[in-house]
Amino acid sequence: MAEQLNSLAEDRVLLGRTSTAERVSDILRSRIAEGFFPPGTRLSEDGIGGALGVSRNTLREAFRLLTHERLLVHELNRGVFVRVLTVEDVQDIYRTRALVECAVVRGLGEPPYGLGALSEAVDEGQRAAREGDWKGVGTANIHFHRELVSLAGSARTDELMRSVFAELRLAFHVVDDPKRLHEPYLARNRQILQVLEAGDKAEAEKLLAVYLDDSLERVVEVYQRRVTRAP
């Protein structure tokens, strides 16, 4: 934990002169999504508050916000922990993804679409794969779907899915074979991009629906085996 807190202290500059619970929660959300605080980790108020230079009240409010987002859980007389998802949680996350992501693609207007950021996410995944960075491939995959959602041009949808994707990363961090989990979707991301570049949103929605069904099956199979093995 000491090494983590020393690294977290580097994020203090992100708070600027107005240290708010929202900014603290943004930092912690990003760190949790990166796997910096793995699922099951107890978060020390004194340690994190000292590293970031924020008051106990500010930190508790940030914890409350992240608990509301289902990234943290408060256990009576024990403290605050990074949440460990159940298989049912993972299934519910994918139901939400299917509802939102497919609706975004279905609701696209007439082509051409602004696909620059989506293309960059595809390239990011390919670069990470060439370097053998399979956790990086997983991050790029999340970026791909985040940029897909952003095509709706809705700040509310972006905010909703920011929390959903962060929660999904909790499952990814438990999986012990990220290559097996993420590699199949490199080509499928590019295929969806190419279909959207061709202006065929109906075909893109079909590909995405099958993609999410397959991804759910794969994640649940791997995740369930890993959680069952956990002490």
CSV table of N, CA, C and O in Angstrom, one decimal, residues 135 170-178 181 219 222-223 226:
chain,number,residue,atom,x,y,z
A,135,LYS,N,-3.4,-6.2,-21.1
A,135,LYS,CA,-4.2,-5.3,-20.3
A,135,LYS,C,-4.4,-4.0,-21.1
A,135,LYS,O,-5.5,-3.4,-21.0
A,170,LEU,N,-13.6,-3.8,-13.2
A,170,LEU,CA,-13.5,-4.5,-12.0
A,170,LEU,C,-13.5,-6.0,-12.3
A,170,LEU,O,-12.7,-6.8,-11.7
A,171,ALA,N,-14.3,-6.4,-13.2
A,171,ALA,CA,-14.3,-7.8,-13.6
A,171,ALA,C,-13.0,-8.2,-14.4
A,171,ALA,O,-12.4,-9.2,-14.2
A,172,PHE,N,-12.6,-7.3,-15.3
A,172,PHE,CA,-11.4,-7.6,-16.1
A,172,PHE,C,-10.2,-7.8,-15.2
A,172,PHE,O,-9.3,-8.6,-15.5
A,173,HIS,N,-10.1,-7.0,-14.1
A,173,HIS,CA,-8.9,-7.1,-13.2
A,173,HIS,C,-8.8,-8.4,-12.5
A,173,HIS,O,-7.8,-8.8,-11.9
A,174,VAL,N,-9.9,-9.1,-12.4
A,174,VAL,CA,-9.9,-10.4,-11.7
A,174,VAL,C,-9.5,-11.5,-12.6
A,174,VAL,O,-8.9,-12.6,-12.2
A,175,VAL,N,-9.7,-11.3,-13.9
A,175,VAL,CA,-9.3,-12.4,-14.9
A,175,VAL,C,-7.8,-12.5,-15.0
A,175,VAL,O,-7.1,-11.5,-15.1
A,176,ASP,N,-7.4,-13.8,-15.0
A,176,ASP,CA,-5.9,-14.0,-15.0
A,176,ASP,C,-5.3,-14.3,-16.4
A,176,ASP,O,-4.1,-14.6,-16.5
A,177,ASP,N,-6.1,-14.2,-17.4
A,177,ASP,CA,-5.7,-14.4,-18.8
A,177,ASP,C,-6.2,-13.4,-19.7
A,177,ASP,O,-7.1,-13.6,-20.5
A,178,PRO,N,-5.7,-12.1,-19.6
A,178,PRO,CA,-6.3,-11.0,-20.4
A,178,PRO,C,-6.1,-11.2,-21.9
A,178,PRO,O,-7.0,-10.7,-22.7
A,181,LEU,N,-9.0,-13.2,-23.1
A,181,LEU,CA,-10.2,-12.5,-23.0
A,181,LEU,C,-10.4,-11.4,-24.0
A,181,LEU,O,-11.5,-11.2,-24.6
A,219,VAL,N,-16.6,-13.6,-20.8
A,219,VAL,CA,-16.3,-13.0,-19.6
A,219,VAL,C,-16.8,-13.8,-18.4
A,219,VAL,O,-16.1,-14.1,-17.4
A,222,VAL,N,-14.9,-17.2,-17.9
A,222,VAL,CA,-13.5,-16.9,-17.3
A,222,VAL,C,-13.7,-16.4,-15.9
A,222,VAL,O,-13.0,-16.8,-15.0
A,223,TYR,N,-14.6,-15.4,-15.7
A,223,TYR,CA,-14.7,-14.8,-14.4
A,223,TYR,C,-15.2,-15.8,-13.3
A,223,TYR,O,-14.7,-15.8,-12.2
A,226,ARG,N,-12.5,-18.0,-12.2
A,226,ARG,CA,-11.5,-17.3,-11.4
A,226,ARG,C,-12.0,-17.0,-10.0
A,226,ARG,O,-11.3,-17.2,-9.0
